[in-house]
Coordinates of C-alpha atoms in Angstrom, one line a residue:
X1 CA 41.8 -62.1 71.4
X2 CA 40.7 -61.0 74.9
X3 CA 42.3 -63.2 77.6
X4 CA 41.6 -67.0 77.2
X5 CA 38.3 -66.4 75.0
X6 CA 40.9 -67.9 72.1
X7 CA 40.7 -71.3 73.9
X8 CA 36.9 -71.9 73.1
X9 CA 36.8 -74.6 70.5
X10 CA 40.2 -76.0 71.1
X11 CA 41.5 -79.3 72.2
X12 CA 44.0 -79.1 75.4
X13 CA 46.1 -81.8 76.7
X14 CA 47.3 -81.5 80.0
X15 CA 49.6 -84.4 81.3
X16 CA 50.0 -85.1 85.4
X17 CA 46.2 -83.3 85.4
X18 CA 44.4 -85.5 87.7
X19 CA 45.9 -83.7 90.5
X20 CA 47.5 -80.1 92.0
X21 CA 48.9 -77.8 89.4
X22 CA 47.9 -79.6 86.5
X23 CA 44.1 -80.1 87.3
X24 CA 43.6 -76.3 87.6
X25 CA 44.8 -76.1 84.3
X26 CA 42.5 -78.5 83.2
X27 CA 39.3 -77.0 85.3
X28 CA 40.4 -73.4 83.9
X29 CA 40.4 -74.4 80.0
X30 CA 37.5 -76.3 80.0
X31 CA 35.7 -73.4 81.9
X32 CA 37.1 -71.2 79.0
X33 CA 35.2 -73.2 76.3
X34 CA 38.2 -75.9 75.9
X35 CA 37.8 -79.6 75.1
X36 CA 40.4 -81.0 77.8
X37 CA 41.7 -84.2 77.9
X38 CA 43.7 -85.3 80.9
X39 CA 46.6 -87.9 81.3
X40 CA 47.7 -89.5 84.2
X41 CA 49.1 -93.1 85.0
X42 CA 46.9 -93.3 88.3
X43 CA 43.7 -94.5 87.2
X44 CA 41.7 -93.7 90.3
X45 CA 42.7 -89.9 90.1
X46 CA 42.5 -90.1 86.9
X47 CA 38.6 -90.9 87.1
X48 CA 38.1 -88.2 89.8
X49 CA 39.5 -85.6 88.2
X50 CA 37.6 -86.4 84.8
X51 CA 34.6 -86.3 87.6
X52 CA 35.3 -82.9 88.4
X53 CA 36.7 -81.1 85.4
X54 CA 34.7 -83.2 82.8
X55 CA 36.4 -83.6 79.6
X56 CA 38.5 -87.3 78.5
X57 CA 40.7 -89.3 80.1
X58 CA 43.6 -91.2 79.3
X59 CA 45.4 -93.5 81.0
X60 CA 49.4 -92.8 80.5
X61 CA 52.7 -92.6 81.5
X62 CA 55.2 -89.9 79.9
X63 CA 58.3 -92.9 80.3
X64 CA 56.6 -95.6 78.4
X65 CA 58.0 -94.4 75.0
X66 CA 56.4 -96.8 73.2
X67 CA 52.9 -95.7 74.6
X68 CA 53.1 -92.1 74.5
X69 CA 53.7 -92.7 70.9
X70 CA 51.1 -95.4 70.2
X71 CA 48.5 -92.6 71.9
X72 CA 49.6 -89.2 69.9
X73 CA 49.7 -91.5 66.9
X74 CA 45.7 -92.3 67.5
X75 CA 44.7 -89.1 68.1
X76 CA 44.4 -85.7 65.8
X77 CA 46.7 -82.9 66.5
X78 CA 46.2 -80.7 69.8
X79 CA 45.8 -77.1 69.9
X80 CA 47.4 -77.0 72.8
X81 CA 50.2 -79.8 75.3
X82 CA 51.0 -78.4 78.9
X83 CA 53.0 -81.1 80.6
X84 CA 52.9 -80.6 84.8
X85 CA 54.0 -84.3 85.9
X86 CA 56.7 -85.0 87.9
X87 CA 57.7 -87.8 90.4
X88 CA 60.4 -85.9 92.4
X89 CA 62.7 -87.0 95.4
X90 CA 65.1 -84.6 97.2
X91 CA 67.9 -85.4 99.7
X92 CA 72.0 -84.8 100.1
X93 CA 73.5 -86.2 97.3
X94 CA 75.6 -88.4 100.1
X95 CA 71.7 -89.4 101.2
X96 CA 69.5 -90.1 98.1
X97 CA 69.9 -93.1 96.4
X98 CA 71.6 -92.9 93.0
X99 CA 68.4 -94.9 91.9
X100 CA 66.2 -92.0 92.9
X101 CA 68.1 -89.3 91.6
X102 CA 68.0 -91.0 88.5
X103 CA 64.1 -91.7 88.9
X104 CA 63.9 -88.1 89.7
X105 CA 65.5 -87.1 86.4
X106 CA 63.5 -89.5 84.6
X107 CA 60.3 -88.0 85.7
X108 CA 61.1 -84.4 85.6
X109 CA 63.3 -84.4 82.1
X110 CA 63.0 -87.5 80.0
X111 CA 58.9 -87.2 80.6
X112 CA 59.2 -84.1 79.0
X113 CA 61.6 -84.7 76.5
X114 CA 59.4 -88.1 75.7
X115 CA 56.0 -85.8 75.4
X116 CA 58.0 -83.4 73.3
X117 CA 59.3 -86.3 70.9
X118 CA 56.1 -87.6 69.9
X119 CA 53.5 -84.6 70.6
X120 CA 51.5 -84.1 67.7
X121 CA 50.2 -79.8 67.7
X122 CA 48.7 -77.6 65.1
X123 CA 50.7 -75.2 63.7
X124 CA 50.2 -71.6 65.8
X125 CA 49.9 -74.3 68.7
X126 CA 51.9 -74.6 71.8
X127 CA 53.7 -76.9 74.3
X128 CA 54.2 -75.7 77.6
X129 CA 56.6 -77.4 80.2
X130 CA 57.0 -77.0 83.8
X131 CA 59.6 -76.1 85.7
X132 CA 59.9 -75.4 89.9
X133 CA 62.0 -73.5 92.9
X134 CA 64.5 -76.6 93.1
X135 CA 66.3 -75.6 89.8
X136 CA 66.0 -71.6 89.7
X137 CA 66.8 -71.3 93.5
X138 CA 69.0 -74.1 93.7
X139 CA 69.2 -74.9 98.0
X140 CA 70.7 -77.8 99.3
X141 CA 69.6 -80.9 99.5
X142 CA 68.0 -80.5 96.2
X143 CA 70.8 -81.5 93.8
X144 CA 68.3 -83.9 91.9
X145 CA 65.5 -81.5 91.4
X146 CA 67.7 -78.7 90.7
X147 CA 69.5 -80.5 87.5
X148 CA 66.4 -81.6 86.0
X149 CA 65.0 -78.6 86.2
X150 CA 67.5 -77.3 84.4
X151 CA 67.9 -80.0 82.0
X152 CA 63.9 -78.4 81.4
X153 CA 64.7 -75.1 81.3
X154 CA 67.3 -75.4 78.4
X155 CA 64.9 -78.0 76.6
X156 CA 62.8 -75.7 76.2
X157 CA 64.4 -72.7 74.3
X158 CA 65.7 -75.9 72.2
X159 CA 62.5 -76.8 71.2
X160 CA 61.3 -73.3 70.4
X161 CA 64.1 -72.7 67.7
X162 CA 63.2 -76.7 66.3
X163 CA 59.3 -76.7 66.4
X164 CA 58.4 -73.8 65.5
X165 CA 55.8 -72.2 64.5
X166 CA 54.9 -74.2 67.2
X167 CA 55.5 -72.2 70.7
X168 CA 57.2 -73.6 73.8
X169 CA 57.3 -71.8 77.1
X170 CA 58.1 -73.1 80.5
X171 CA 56.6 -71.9 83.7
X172 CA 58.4 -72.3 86.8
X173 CA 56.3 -71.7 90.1
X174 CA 57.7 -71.6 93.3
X175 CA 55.5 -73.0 96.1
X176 CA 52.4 -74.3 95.7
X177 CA 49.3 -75.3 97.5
X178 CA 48.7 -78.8 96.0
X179 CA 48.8 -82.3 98.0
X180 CA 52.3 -82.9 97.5
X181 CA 53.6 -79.8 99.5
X182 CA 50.8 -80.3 102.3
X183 CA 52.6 -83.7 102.4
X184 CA 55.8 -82.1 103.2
X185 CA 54.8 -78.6 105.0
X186 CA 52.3 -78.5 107.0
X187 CA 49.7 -76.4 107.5
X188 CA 50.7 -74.7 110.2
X189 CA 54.2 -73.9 108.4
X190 CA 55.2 -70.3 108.9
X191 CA 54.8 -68.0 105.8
X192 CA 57.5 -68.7 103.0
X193 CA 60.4 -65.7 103.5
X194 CA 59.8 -63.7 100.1
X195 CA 57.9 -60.8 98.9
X196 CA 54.5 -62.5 98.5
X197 CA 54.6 -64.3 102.1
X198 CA 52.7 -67.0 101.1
X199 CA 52.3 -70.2 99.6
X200 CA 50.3 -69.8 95.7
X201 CA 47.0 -71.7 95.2
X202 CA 46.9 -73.7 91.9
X203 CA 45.1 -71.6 90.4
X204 CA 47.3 -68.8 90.6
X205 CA 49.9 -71.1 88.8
X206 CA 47.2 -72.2 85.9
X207 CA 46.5 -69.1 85.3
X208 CA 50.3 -68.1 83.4
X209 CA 50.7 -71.6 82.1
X210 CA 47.2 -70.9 79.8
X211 CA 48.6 -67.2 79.5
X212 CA 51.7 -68.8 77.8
X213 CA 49.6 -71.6 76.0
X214 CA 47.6 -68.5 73.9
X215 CA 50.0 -66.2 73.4
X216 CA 50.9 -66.0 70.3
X217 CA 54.0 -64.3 70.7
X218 CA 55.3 -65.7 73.4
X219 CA 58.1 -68.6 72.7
X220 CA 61.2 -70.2 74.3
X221 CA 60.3 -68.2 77.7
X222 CA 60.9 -69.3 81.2
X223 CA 58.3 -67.6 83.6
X224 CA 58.9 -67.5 86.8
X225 CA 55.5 -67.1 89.1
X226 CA 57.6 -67.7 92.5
X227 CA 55.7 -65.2 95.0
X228 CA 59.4 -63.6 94.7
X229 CA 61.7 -66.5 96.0
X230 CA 64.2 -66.6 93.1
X231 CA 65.0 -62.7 95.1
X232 CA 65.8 -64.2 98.3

């Protein structure tokens, strides 16, 4: 197998890919010769992402229990799951609302842990979580984020001893170019203060999640792409 030449042929899930991270992943299988469905609860990204990337949609969110179930159920195994969804919310834990450090922890580990539950993946296949800075260079003001990350990170060697010969890896990136950082840095930002002095494209971040998702001996590994901020 010569880079991602193995995906050609193979069916790739990638839930939160209407947007950021996650559609690069998409865009990148499917250029690789992957049949790419993508899973999102907001039906108008949802649509333009399909637009863009090509492939299926499916309209769903990782909490409804009951519906993630209902959907693996109809559906034949994947080659490959890459989970990038999240709907996080930072402050002081004085600050943030209980109820959205809870919703926070929701989103980041029981989405996961819900995906993971029901997944259906050939064996030789792979699941492949996400991570982020907020837990594996923990600052303040990101107590929420930092203990669902976490809560991810240790998931994740869990599920590679239980699933296997399935493979699970976790890639935590650092920051990243996608509309929910431009929302919160702008542009005219100065450069982040680590080795690579600059924020990643999504691209850059798809690139080692699908390096994960093929290898097949990689499992229960948490790769950080982070520009070098976990060294500052």
């Amino acid at each position: 197998m010569t880079g991602f030449d193995g995906l050609a042929g193979q069916h790739v899930l990638v839930v939160g890919g209407s947007s950021g991270i996650g559609q690069a992943v998409a865009a990148m299988a499917a250029r690789h010769g992957a049949s790419v469905t993508i899973a999102g609860r907001d039906a108008a990204r949802l649509a333009a992402a399909v637009a863009t990337v090509g492939g299926e949609g499916a309209a769903l969110d990782m909490l409804d229990e009951t519906a993630v179930e209902a959907f693996f159920a109809s559906r034949e195994p994947f080659d490959h799951v890459i989970v990038t969804a999240a709907q996080l919310r930072s402050g002081p834990i004085r600050d943030l609302p209980l109820a959205d450090a809870k919703a926070t922890f929701d989103s980041k580990f029981w989405g996961s842990y819900v995906i993971a539950r029901h997944a259906k993946i050939v064996d030789g296949g792979s699941l492949t979580l996400t991570l982020g800075a907020g837990g594996r260079r923990p600052r303040a003001g990101r107590a929420a984020v930092a203990a669902a990350t976490v809560a991810v990170e240790g998931l994740t060697r869990v599920l590679a001893s239980e699933f296997a010969p399935v493979r699970v890896n976790c890639v935590s990136p650092g920051l990243v170019d996608t509309p929910l950082l431009r929302s919160v840095r702008p542009a005219s930002s100065p450069p982040p203060p680590q080795p690579v002095a600059r924020v990643a494209s999504p691209e850059e971040i798809a690139f080692q999640i699908l390096a994960c998702a093929v290898n097949p001996f990689m499992t229960g590994a948490i790769v950080d792409v982070d520009g070098g901020l976990a060294l500052t």
